[in-house]
Amino acid sequence: MKVNVAANILAANDSIARQNRDIFRGYGVLVINLMSSPGSGKTTILERTIDILQGQVSMGVIEGDVYTSRDAERIEKKGIPVVQINTVGGCHLNAGMVAGTFEKLPLGDLNVIVIENVGNLVCPAEYDLGEDMKVVVLSTAEGNDKPFKYPAMFRKSSAVIANKIDLLPYTDFEMTVFERDVQAINPEINIFPMSARDGKGIEVWCNWIKQMSEAKK
Amino acid sequence: MKVNVAANILAANDSIARQNRDIFRGYGVLVINLMSSPGSGKTTILERTIDILQGQVSMGVIEGDVYTSRDAERIEKKGIPVVQINTVGGCHLNAGMVAGTFEKLPLGDLNVIVIENVGNLVCPAEYDLGEDMKVVVLSTAEGNDKPFKYPAMFRKSSAVIANKIDLLPYTDFEMTVFERDVQAINPEINIFPMSARDGKGIEVWCNWIKQMSEAKK
């Protein structure tokens, strides 16, 4: 019985996600579902990305958090449209929560929307939000064993950002093992090594976003 | 209706958790539910703890992972009883999964059981497993803003390990802000700064476990 309930919840979610996707397509806006463990650096990556793409790509952000509006406040300082969703205990965003932000976002003016999901490497992978692609962030401090331990997230993502490469000398993270493992799970995945803190690797990532956005228009 | 389903699932879980707690009490074994984000260092902390308490405390481990038995294999090398639970997509352990390990563990011979939960800073906080106490691990690489963003985990825990203090010089983590915030959420919480990698802080933690175990006998 529990399985049926879960299936129904997912089916209802997928139906709303399809509506979201149609709406995004109508506006020609590229939508990225950004996911990771807590503290991998999603918001810092977003801040850097907004800085670099300013004047080239019109961005908006949907911030998902269990509690607090701290991340939205950080994004707001960049002067771009941002909406905070608090799940109040919920461990992932769902398509209905995203649909609830549409009247607060100038969809017609945007080229790219990034949805920063709740910090959680398990549950968000199961919920389609209507995005064009999922991107997963992993911090090198988390260790290179994570793809096989949390495969759904890596299997469903179009790209993975290996963030905090500035910490590589102080951790046991092996980039070659990570790349081999993540490609074993998902041979098509794009891998972006990055240090959002010092800016390394951010340009390559931003160029990719720009290309994807051009293709969506 | 969704709320009722969730309430029923939690009520069923709590009922099994009470049975687990009675069984643990009967054996006089101290049970710790160890929780954190993926990659905070739970398994390394366990390895170090087993090494130090060897000959003083008889330990057993229940390893929870979404997939793989990598963590259980690491613990097995220490020569102590370990059982792996794979949740196969599930984002947390529940009391029934823990009850299912009893016939595989020499409960009568153990003083302490550590249950290493699935790497997830949200969902495991909601599920009582029958433990005596919850302990949450946070890596300094995750940032000091996590207590307010994931308050349930910190509110329900008897102790927090601030792990990877060897990375403090290379991160923006502020220990005084972290301590202030976590105590604002939970004034009773014990805080253990630690580097499981180089062994700093592990003795204080192990002494605390020993004390708690003596009190439970």
GROMACS .gro file of C-alpha atoms in nm:
model
  434
    1MET     CA    1   0.000   0.000   0.000
    2LYS     CA    2   0.287   0.234   0.078
    3VAL     CA    3   0.426   0.169  -0.269
    4ASN     CA    4   0.096   0.272  -0.431
    5VAL     CA    5   0.086   0.593  -0.234
    6ALA     CA    6   0.440   0.677  -0.343
    7ALA     CA    7   0.355   0.594  -0.705
    8ASN     CA    8   0.047   0.819  -0.693
    9ILE     CA    9   0.242   1.107  -0.544
   10LEU     CA   10   0.508   1.072  -0.815
   11ALA     CA   11   0.245   1.048  -1.093
   12ALA     CA   12   0.074   1.364  -0.968
   13ASN     CA   13   0.410   1.538  -0.952
   14ASP     CA   14   0.502   1.431  -1.305
   15SER     CA   15   0.174   1.568  -1.439
   16ILE     CA   16   0.244   1.914  -1.292
   17ALA     CA   17   0.606   1.888  -1.410
   18ARG     CA   18   0.482   1.841  -1.769
   19GLN     CA   19   0.272   2.157  -1.738
   20ASN     CA   20   0.574   2.346  -1.603
   21ARG     CA   21   0.786   2.221  -1.892
   22ASP     CA   22   0.528   2.341  -2.147
   23ILE     CA   23   0.521   2.685  -1.985
   24PHE     CA   24   0.900   2.710  -1.980
   25ARG     CA   25   0.912   2.602  -2.345
   26GLY     CA   26   0.657   2.867  -2.436
   27TYR     CA   27   0.884   3.135  -2.293
   28GLY     CA   28   1.200   2.980  -2.446
   29VAL     CA   29   1.364   2.979  -2.103
   30LEU     CA   30   1.629   2.719  -2.012
   31VAL     CA   31   1.563   2.565  -1.670
   32ILE     CA   32   1.830   2.392  -1.462
   33ASN     CA   33   1.755   2.186  -1.149
   34LEU     CA   34   2.070   2.226  -0.935
   35MET     CA   35   2.110   1.955  -0.671
   36SER     CA   36   2.368   1.841  -0.414
   37SER     CA   37   2.440   1.752  -0.053
   38PRO     CA   38   2.421   2.039   0.197
   39GLY     CA   39   2.728   2.259   0.184
   40SER     CA   40   2.872   2.157  -0.154
   41GLY     CA   41   2.871   2.521  -0.270
   42LYS     CA   42   2.556   2.554  -0.487
   43THR     CA   43   2.481   2.913  -0.384
   44THR     CA   44   2.843   3.027  -0.429
   45ILE     CA   45   2.845   2.869  -0.778
   46LEU     CA   46   2.524   3.059  -0.855
   47GLU     CA   47   2.668   3.390  -0.733
   48ARG     CA   48   2.975   3.345  -0.955
   49THR     CA   49   2.764   3.236  -1.254
   50ILE     CA   50   2.537   3.540  -1.224
   51ASP     CA   51   2.840   3.772  -1.213
   52ILE     CA   52   2.994   3.622  -1.526
   53LEU     CA   53   2.674   3.594  -1.732
   54GLN     CA   54   2.551   3.943  -1.640
   55GLY     CA   55   2.469   4.140  -1.955
   56GLN     CA   56   2.481   3.824  -2.171
   57VAL     CA   57   2.208   3.603  -2.025
   58SER     CA   58   1.901   3.719  -1.830
   59MET     CA   59   1.886   3.492  -1.524
   60GLY     CA   60   1.632   3.418  -1.254
   61VAL     CA   61   1.665   3.191  -0.950
   62ILE     CA   62   1.424   2.976  -0.748
   63GLU     CA   63   1.580   2.900  -0.408
   64GLY     CA   64   1.471   2.584  -0.227
   65ASP     CA   65   1.552   2.544   0.141
   66VAL     CA   66   1.406   2.350   0.431
   67TYR     CA   67   1.414   2.670   0.639
   68THR     CA   68   1.557   3.026   0.621
   69SER     CA   69   1.583   3.270   0.329
   70ARG     CA   70   1.960   3.306   0.362
   71ASP     CA   71   2.040   3.178   0.013
   72ALA     CA   72   1.773   3.396  -0.154
   73GLU     CA   73   1.912   3.699   0.028
   74ARG     CA   74   2.258   3.622  -0.112
   75ILE     CA   75   2.116   3.598  -0.467
   76GLU     CA   76   1.899   3.909  -0.426
   77LYS     CA   77   2.213   4.118  -0.375
   78LYS     CA   78   2.306   4.037  -0.736
   79GLY     CA   79   2.001   4.231  -0.854
   80ILE     CA   80   1.826   3.945  -1.037
   81PRO     CA   81   1.475   3.802  -0.982
   82VAL     CA   82   1.471   3.540  -0.705
   83VAL     CA   83   1.192   3.353  -0.527
   84GLN     CA   84   1.243   3.156  -0.204
   85ILE     CA   85   1.059   2.828  -0.142
   86ASN     CA   86   1.074   2.695   0.215
   87THR     CA   87   0.973   2.330   0.237
   88VAL     CA   88   0.936   2.351   0.620
   89GLY     CA   89   1.081   2.007   0.686
   90GLY     CA   90   1.033   1.869   0.335
   91CYS     CA   91   1.341   1.703   0.191
   92HIS     CA   92   1.301   1.803  -0.176
   93LEU     CA   93   1.122   2.046  -0.406
   94ASN     CA   94   0.827   1.922  -0.610
   95ALA     CA   95   0.670   2.044  -0.933
   96GLY     CA   96   0.377   2.212  -0.755
   97MET     CA   97   0.611   2.424  -0.544
   98VAL     CA   98   0.785   2.540  -0.863
   99ALA     CA   99   0.450   2.615  -1.034
  100GLY     CA  100   0.367   2.834  -0.734
  101THR     CA  101   0.656   3.070  -0.818
  102PHE     CA  102   0.547   3.156  -1.175
  103GLU     CA  103   0.341   3.461  -1.085
  104LYS     CA  104   0.637   3.602  -0.892
  105LEU     CA  105   0.889   3.565  -1.178
  106PRO     CA  106   0.909   3.775  -1.500
  107LEU     CA  107   0.919   3.460  -1.715
  108GLY     CA  108   0.899   3.656  -2.042
  109ASP     CA  109   1.219   3.846  -1.961
  110LEU     CA  110   1.435   3.547  -1.863
  111ASN     CA  111   1.671   3.325  -2.067
  112VAL     CA  112   1.778   3.095  -1.784
  113ILE     CA  113   1.618   2.990  -1.455
  114VAL     CA  114   1.823   2.798  -1.202
  115ILE     CA  115   1.626   2.609  -0.938
  116GLU     CA  116   1.850   2.548  -0.637
  117ASN     CA  117   1.704   2.237  -0.476
  118VAL     CA  118   1.709   2.143  -0.106
  119GLY     CA  119   2.053   2.018   0.003
  120ASN     CA  120   2.002   1.642  -0.023
  121LEU     CA  121   2.176   1.386  -0.245
  122VAL     CA  122   1.887   1.135  -0.234
  123CYS     CA  123   1.525   1.256  -0.258
  124PRO     CA  124   1.543   1.547  -0.509
  125ALA     CA  125   1.653   1.303  -0.783
  126GLU     CA  126   1.306   1.142  -0.780
  127TYR     CA  127   1.103   1.459  -0.844
  128ASP     CA  128   1.081   1.607  -1.194
  129LEU     CA  129   1.026   1.983  -1.165
  130GLY     CA  130   0.979   2.044  -1.539
  131GLU     CA  131   1.345   2.139  -1.586
  132ASP     CA  132   1.544   2.094  -1.908
  133MET     CA  133   1.828   1.935  -1.720
  134LYS     CA  134   1.950   1.834  -1.379
  135VAL     CA  135   2.297   1.931  -1.262
  136VAL     CA  136   2.455   1.776  -0.952
  137VAL     CA  137   2.731   1.938  -0.748
  138LEU     CA  138   2.978   1.737  -0.540
  139SER     CA  139   3.238   1.896  -0.316
  140THR     CA  140   3.580   1.729  -0.318
  141ALA     CA  141   3.559   1.730   0.063
  142GLU     CA  142   3.274   1.475   0.037
  143GLY     CA  143   3.502   1.208  -0.110
  144ASN     CA  144   3.514   1.036  -0.450
  145ASP     CA  145   3.305   0.737  -0.339
  146LYS     CA  146   2.972   0.922  -0.371
  147PRO     CA  147   2.863   0.834  -0.730
  148PHE     CA  148   2.821   0.462  -0.652
  149LYS     CA  149   2.665   0.533  -0.313
  150TYR     CA  150   2.408   0.780  -0.454
  151PRO     CA  151   2.378   0.665  -0.818
  152ALA     CA  152   2.029   0.802  -0.903
  153MET     CA  153   2.146   1.162  -0.876
  154PHE     CA  154   2.442   1.104  -1.108
  155ARG     CA  155   2.250   0.886  -1.353
  156LYS     CA  156   1.981   1.151  -1.408
  157SER     CA  157   2.208   1.454  -1.435
  158SER     CA  158   2.333   1.611  -1.759
  159ALA     CA  159   2.633   1.755  -1.579
  160VAL     CA  160   2.826   1.725  -1.255
  161ILE     CA  161   3.029   2.004  -1.100
  162ALA     CA  162   3.321   1.876  -0.890
  163ASN     CA  163   3.348   2.182  -0.668
  164LYS     CA  164   3.610   2.290  -0.411
  165ILE     CA  165   3.907   2.168  -0.617
  166ASP     CA  166   4.108   2.421  -0.410
  167LEU     CA  167   4.074   2.163  -0.125
  168LEU     CA  168   4.220   1.875  -0.334
  169PRO     CA  169   4.568   1.898  -0.172
  170TYR     CA  170   4.409   1.855   0.174
  171THR     CA  171   4.165   1.569   0.101
  172ASP     CA  172   4.184   1.209  -0.025
  173PHE     CA  173   3.960   1.289  -0.324
  174GLU     CA  174   4.095   1.129  -0.642
  175MET     CA  175   3.964   1.309  -0.949
  176THR     CA  176   4.053   1.027  -1.191
  177VAL     CA  177   3.864   0.771  -0.981
  178PHE     CA  178   3.568   1.008  -0.951
  179GLU     CA  179   3.557   1.067  -1.328
  180ARG     CA  180   3.584   0.696  -1.403
  181ASP     CA  181   3.307   0.606  -1.155
  182VAL     CA  182   3.066   0.880  -1.259
  183GLN     CA  183   3.111   0.790  -1.628
  184ALA     CA  184   3.047   0.423  -1.548
  185ILE     CA  185   2.706   0.531  -1.413
  186ASN     CA  186   2.638   0.792  -1.681
  187PRO     CA  187   2.865   0.792  -1.990
  188GLU     CA  188   2.696   1.107  -2.131
  189ILE     CA  189   2.754   1.328  -1.827
  190ASN     CA  190   2.951   1.653  -1.861
  191ILE     CA  191   3.210   1.697  -1.585
  192PHE     CA  192   3.308   2.046  -1.469
  193PRO     CA  193   3.592   2.061  -1.213
  194MET     CA  194   3.558   2.394  -1.031
  195SER     CA  195   3.656   2.610  -0.740
  196ALA     CA  196   3.367   2.852  -0.705
  197ARG     CA  197   3.560   3.015  -0.423
  198ASP     CA  198   3.859   3.122  -0.635
  199GLY     CA  199   3.681   3.117  -0.974
  200LYS     CA  200   3.870   2.829  -1.133
  201GLY     CA  201   3.661   2.641  -1.391
  202ILE     CA  202   3.366   2.880  -1.374
  203GLU     CA  203   3.416   3.022  -1.726
  204VAL     CA  204   3.390   2.679  -1.895
  205TRP     CA  205   3.070   2.611  -1.702
  206CYS     CA  206   2.922   2.952  -1.792
  207ASN     CA  207   3.002   2.905  -2.161
  208TRP     CA  208   2.817   2.575  -2.151
  209ILE     CA  209   2.510   2.740  -1.991
  210LYS     CA  210   2.518   3.010  -2.260
  211GLN     CA  211   2.528   2.749  -2.537
  212MET     CA  212   2.241   2.553  -2.383
  213SER     CA  213   2.040   2.872  -2.345
  214GLU     CA  214   2.097   2.971  -2.709
  215ALA     CA  215   1.978   2.627  -2.821
  216LYS     CA  216   1.655   2.663  -2.617
  217LYS     CA  217   1.545   3.003  -2.755
  218MET     CA  218  -0.468   1.289   0.290
  219LYS     CA  219  -0.094   1.293   0.230
  220VAL     CA  220  -0.047   1.420   0.583
  221ASN     CA  221  -0.245   1.126   0.725
  222VAL     CA  222  -0.038   0.876   0.534
  223ALA     CA  223   0.280   1.035   0.664
  224ALA     CA  224   0.140   1.038   1.019
  225ASN     CA  225   0.047   0.669   0.995
  226ILE     CA  226   0.389   0.574   0.864
  227LEU     CA  227   0.555   0.766   1.147
  228ALA     CA  228   0.321   0.614   1.409
  229ALA     CA  229   0.397   0.262   1.282
  230ASN     CA  230   0.767   0.342   1.288
  231ASP     CA  231   0.750   0.476   1.644
  232SER     CA  232   0.577   0.161   1.762
  233ILE     CA  233   0.859  -0.060   1.627
  234ALA     CA  234   1.116   0.188   1.764
  235ARG     CA  235   0.970   0.140   2.114
  236GLN     CA  236   1.011  -0.238   2.080
  237ASN     CA  237   1.371  -0.189   1.963
  238ARG     CA  238   1.439   0.037   2.261
  239ASP     CA  239   1.302  -0.224   2.504
  240ILE     CA  240   1.523  -0.492   2.348
  241PHE     CA  241   1.833  -0.270   2.364
  242ARG     CA  242   1.751  -0.186   2.729
  243GLY     CA  243   1.719  -0.556   2.810
  244TYR     CA  244   2.073  -0.615   2.686
  245GLY     CA  245   2.209  -0.297   2.851
  246VAL     CA  246   2.354  -0.186   2.520
  247LEU     CA  247   2.398   0.185   2.439
  248VAL     CA  248   2.268   0.268   2.089
  249ILE     CA  249   2.376   0.574   1.892
  250ASN     CA  250   2.205   0.692   1.573
  251LEU     CA  251   2.484   0.866   1.376
  252MET     CA  252   2.358   1.105   1.110
  253SER     CA  253   2.499   1.362   0.865
  254SER     CA  254   2.519   1.483   0.505
  255PRO     CA  255   2.700   1.254   0.261
  256GLY     CA  256   3.076   1.279   0.295
  257SER     CA  257   3.103   1.442   0.637
  258GLY     CA  258   3.325   1.157   0.762
  259LYS     CA  259   3.091   0.928   0.962
  260THR     CA  260   3.268   0.606   0.862
  261THR     CA  261   3.615   0.746   0.930
  262ILE     CA  262   3.498   0.864   1.275
  263LEU     CA  263   3.367   0.512   1.338
  264GLU     CA  264   3.695   0.350   1.231
  265ARG     CA  265   3.891   0.575   1.468
  266THR     CA  266   3.642   0.521   1.751
  267ILE     CA  267   3.662   0.141   1.717
  268ASP     CA  268   4.044   0.155   1.725
  269ILE     CA  269   4.050   0.362   2.044
  270LEU     CA  270   3.775   0.178   2.233
  271GLN     CA  271   3.906  -0.169   2.140
  272GLY     CA  272   3.950  -0.378   2.455
  273GLN     CA  273   3.746  -0.130   2.665
  274VAL     CA  274   3.405  -0.131   2.499
  275SER     CA  275   3.250  -0.411   2.292
  276MET     CA  276   3.115  -0.241   1.980
  277GLY     CA  277   2.886  -0.339   1.696
  278VAL     CA  278   2.784  -0.137   1.389
  279ILE     CA  279   2.473  -0.121   1.170
  280GLU     CA  280   2.563   0.043   0.837
  281GLY     CA  281   2.288   0.221   0.644
  282ASP     CA  282   2.347   0.311   0.280
  283VAL     CA  283   2.127   0.373  -0.021
  284TYR     CA  284   2.347   0.137  -0.222
  285THR     CA  285   2.684  -0.049  -0.189
  286SER     CA  286   2.840  -0.225   0.107
  287ARG     CA  287   3.158  -0.014   0.097
  288ASP     CA  288   3.117   0.128   0.447
  289ALA     CA  289   3.040  -0.211   0.602
  290GLU     CA  290   3.351  -0.355   0.436
  291ARG     CA  291   3.560  -0.079   0.592
  292ILE     CA  292   3.416  -0.157   0.938
  293GLU     CA  293   3.448  -0.533   0.893
  294LYS     CA  294   3.827  -0.493   0.864
  295LYS     CA  295   3.826  -0.379   1.227
  296GLY     CA  296   3.706  -0.724   1.332
  297ILE     CA  297   3.381  -0.619   1.499
  298PRO     CA  298   3.023  -0.730   1.423
  299VAL     CA  299   2.869  -0.525   1.140
  300VAL     CA  300   2.545  -0.555   0.944
  301GLN     CA  301   2.476  -0.365   0.621
  302ILE     CA  302   2.130  -0.227   0.542
  303ASN     CA  303   2.078  -0.107   0.182
  304THR     CA  304   1.769   0.112   0.150
  305VAL     CA  305   1.777   0.077  -0.235
  306GLY     CA  306   1.674   0.437  -0.301
  307GLY     CA  307   1.528   0.506   0.043
  308CYS     CA  308   1.653   0.828   0.201
  309HIS     CA  309   1.666   0.719   0.566
  310LEU     CA  310   1.668   0.412   0.792
  311ASN     CA  311   1.352   0.318   0.978
  312ALA     CA  312   1.290   0.116   1.295
  313GLY     CA  313   1.180  -0.196   1.103
  314MET     CA  314   1.508  -0.208   0.911
  315VAL     CA  315   1.697  -0.193   1.241
  316ALA     CA  316   1.477  -0.466   1.396
  317GLY     CA  317   1.569  -0.684   1.097
  318THR     CA  318   1.937  -0.682   1.200
  319PHE     CA  319   1.888  -0.824   1.551
  320GLU     CA  320   1.928  -1.190   1.457
  321LYS     CA  321   2.256  -1.106   1.284
  322LEU     CA  322   2.409  -0.923   1.582
  323PRO     CA  323   2.541  -1.078   1.909
  324LEU     CA  324   2.337  -0.833   2.117
  325GLY     CA  325   2.428  -1.003   2.446
  326ASP     CA  326   2.799  -0.945   2.386
  327LEU     CA  327   2.781  -0.575   2.295
  328ASN     CA  328   2.812  -0.257   2.507
  329VAL     CA  329   2.764  -0.007   2.225
  330ILE     CA  330   2.592  -0.022   1.886
  331VAL     CA  331   2.642   0.262   1.641
  332ILE     CA  332   2.385   0.288   1.363
  333GLU     CA  333   2.535   0.483   1.075
  334ASN     CA  334   2.235   0.633   0.899
  335VAL     CA  335   2.200   0.716   0.528
  336GLY     CA  336   2.391   1.032   0.434
  337ASN     CA  337   2.112   1.291   0.450
  338LEU     CA  338   2.073   1.593   0.676
  339VAL     CA  339   1.691   1.604   0.645
  340CYS     CA  340   1.487   1.281   0.651
  341PRO     CA  341   1.671   1.063   0.908
  342ALA     CA  342   1.586   1.316   1.183
  343GLU     CA  343   1.216   1.220   1.159
  344TYR     CA  344   1.258   0.844   1.218
  345ASP     CA  345   1.313   0.710   1.568
  346LEU     CA  346   1.512   0.385   1.544
  347GLY     CA  347   1.495   0.299   1.915
  348GLU     CA  348   1.834   0.459   1.983
  349ASP     CA  349   1.942   0.613   2.314
  350MET     CA  350   2.070   0.922   2.140
  351LYS     CA  351   2.118   1.083   1.806
  352VAL     CA  352   2.455   1.231   1.709
  353VAL     CA  353   2.494   1.457   1.406
  354VAL     CA  354   2.823   1.511   1.220
  355LEU     CA  355   2.895   1.827   1.022
  356SER     CA  356   3.210   1.875   0.817
  357THR     CA  357   3.367   2.221   0.834
  358ALA     CA  358   3.373   2.214   0.452
  359GLU     CA  359   2.991   2.227   0.458
  360GLY     CA  360   2.988   2.576   0.612
  361ASN     CA  361   2.871   2.710   0.948
  362ASP     CA  362   2.524   2.811   0.820
  363LYS     CA  363   2.384   2.456   0.837
  364PRO     CA  364   2.224   2.448   1.187
  365PHE     CA  365   1.960   2.711   1.100
  366LYS     CA  366   1.903   2.563   0.753
  367TYR     CA  367   1.855   2.206   0.886
  368PRO     CA  368   1.739   2.268   1.244
  369ALA     CA  369   1.552   1.939   1.312
  370MET     CA  370   1.872   1.736   1.299
  371PHE     CA  371   2.050   1.965   1.545
  372ARG     CA  372   1.748   2.007   1.776
  373LYS     CA  373   1.707   1.630   1.822
  374SER     CA  374   2.074   1.540   1.867
  375SER     CA  375   2.251   1.490   2.200
  376ALA     CA  376   2.585   1.575   2.041
  377VAL     CA  377   2.732   1.728   1.728
  378ILE     CA  378   3.075   1.643   1.589
  379ALA     CA  379   3.229   1.932   1.394
  380ASN     CA  380   3.457   1.716   1.179
  381LYS     CA  381   3.742   1.803   0.940
  382ILE     CA  382   3.882   2.082   1.158
  383ASP     CA  383   4.208   2.019   0.967
  384LEU     CA  384   4.035   2.201   0.678
  385LEU     CA  385   3.953   2.512   0.888
  386PRO     CA  386   4.244   2.718   0.745
  387TYR     CA  387   4.114   2.658   0.391
  388THR     CA  388   3.740   2.722   0.445
  389ASP     CA  389   3.519   3.010   0.564
  390PHE     CA  390   3.380   2.801   0.851
  391GLU     CA  391   3.365   3.005   1.172
  392MET     CA  392   3.361   2.776   1.476
  393THR     CA  393   3.237   3.046   1.719
  394VAL     CA  394   2.941   3.128   1.492
  395PHE     CA  395   2.866   2.757   1.450
  396GLU     CA  396   2.873   2.698   1.828
  397ARG     CA  397   2.653   3.000   1.896
  398ASP     CA  398   2.397   2.897   1.630
  399VAL     CA  399   2.380   2.531   1.728
  400GLN     CA  400   2.338   2.623   2.095
  401ALA     CA  401   2.060   2.867   2.004
  402ILE     CA  402   1.873   2.569   1.853
  403ASN     CA  403   1.972   2.319   2.122
  404PRO     CA  404   2.128   2.458   2.443
  405GLU     CA  405   2.191   2.106   2.582
  406ILE     CA  406   2.391   1.976   2.285
  407ASN     CA  407   2.749   1.850   2.337
  408ILE     CA  408   2.992   1.987   2.077
  409PHE     CA  409   3.295   1.781   1.974
  410PRO     CA  410   3.538   1.954   1.734
  411MET     CA  411   3.732   1.679   1.559
  412SER     CA  412   3.961   1.579   1.276
  413ALA     CA  413   3.894   1.208   1.230
  414ARG     CA  414   4.163   1.212   0.961
  415ASP     CA  415   4.449   1.314   1.193
  416GLY     CA  416   4.289   1.198   1.521
  417LYS     CA  417   4.243   1.537   1.685
  418GLY     CA  418   3.949   1.547   1.928
  419ILE     CA  419   3.874   1.175   1.898
  420GLU     CA  420   3.984   1.091   2.256
  421VAL     CA  421   3.736   1.335   2.416
  422TRP     CA  422   3.457   1.188   2.204
  423CYS     CA  423   3.554   0.829   2.293
  424ASN     CA  424   3.565   0.909   2.664
  425TRP     CA  425   3.214   1.047   2.638
  426ILE     CA  426   3.091   0.728   2.465
  427LYS     CA  427   3.255   0.521   2.738
  428GLN     CA  428   3.082   0.723   3.011
  429MET     CA  429   2.744   0.695   2.839
  430SER     CA  430   2.794   0.321   2.795
  431GLU     CA  431   2.881   0.274   3.165
  432ALA     CA  432   2.564   0.461   3.262
  433LYS     CA  433   2.351   0.232   3.042
  434LYS     CA  434   2.476  -0.102   3.179
   0.00000   0.00000   0.00000
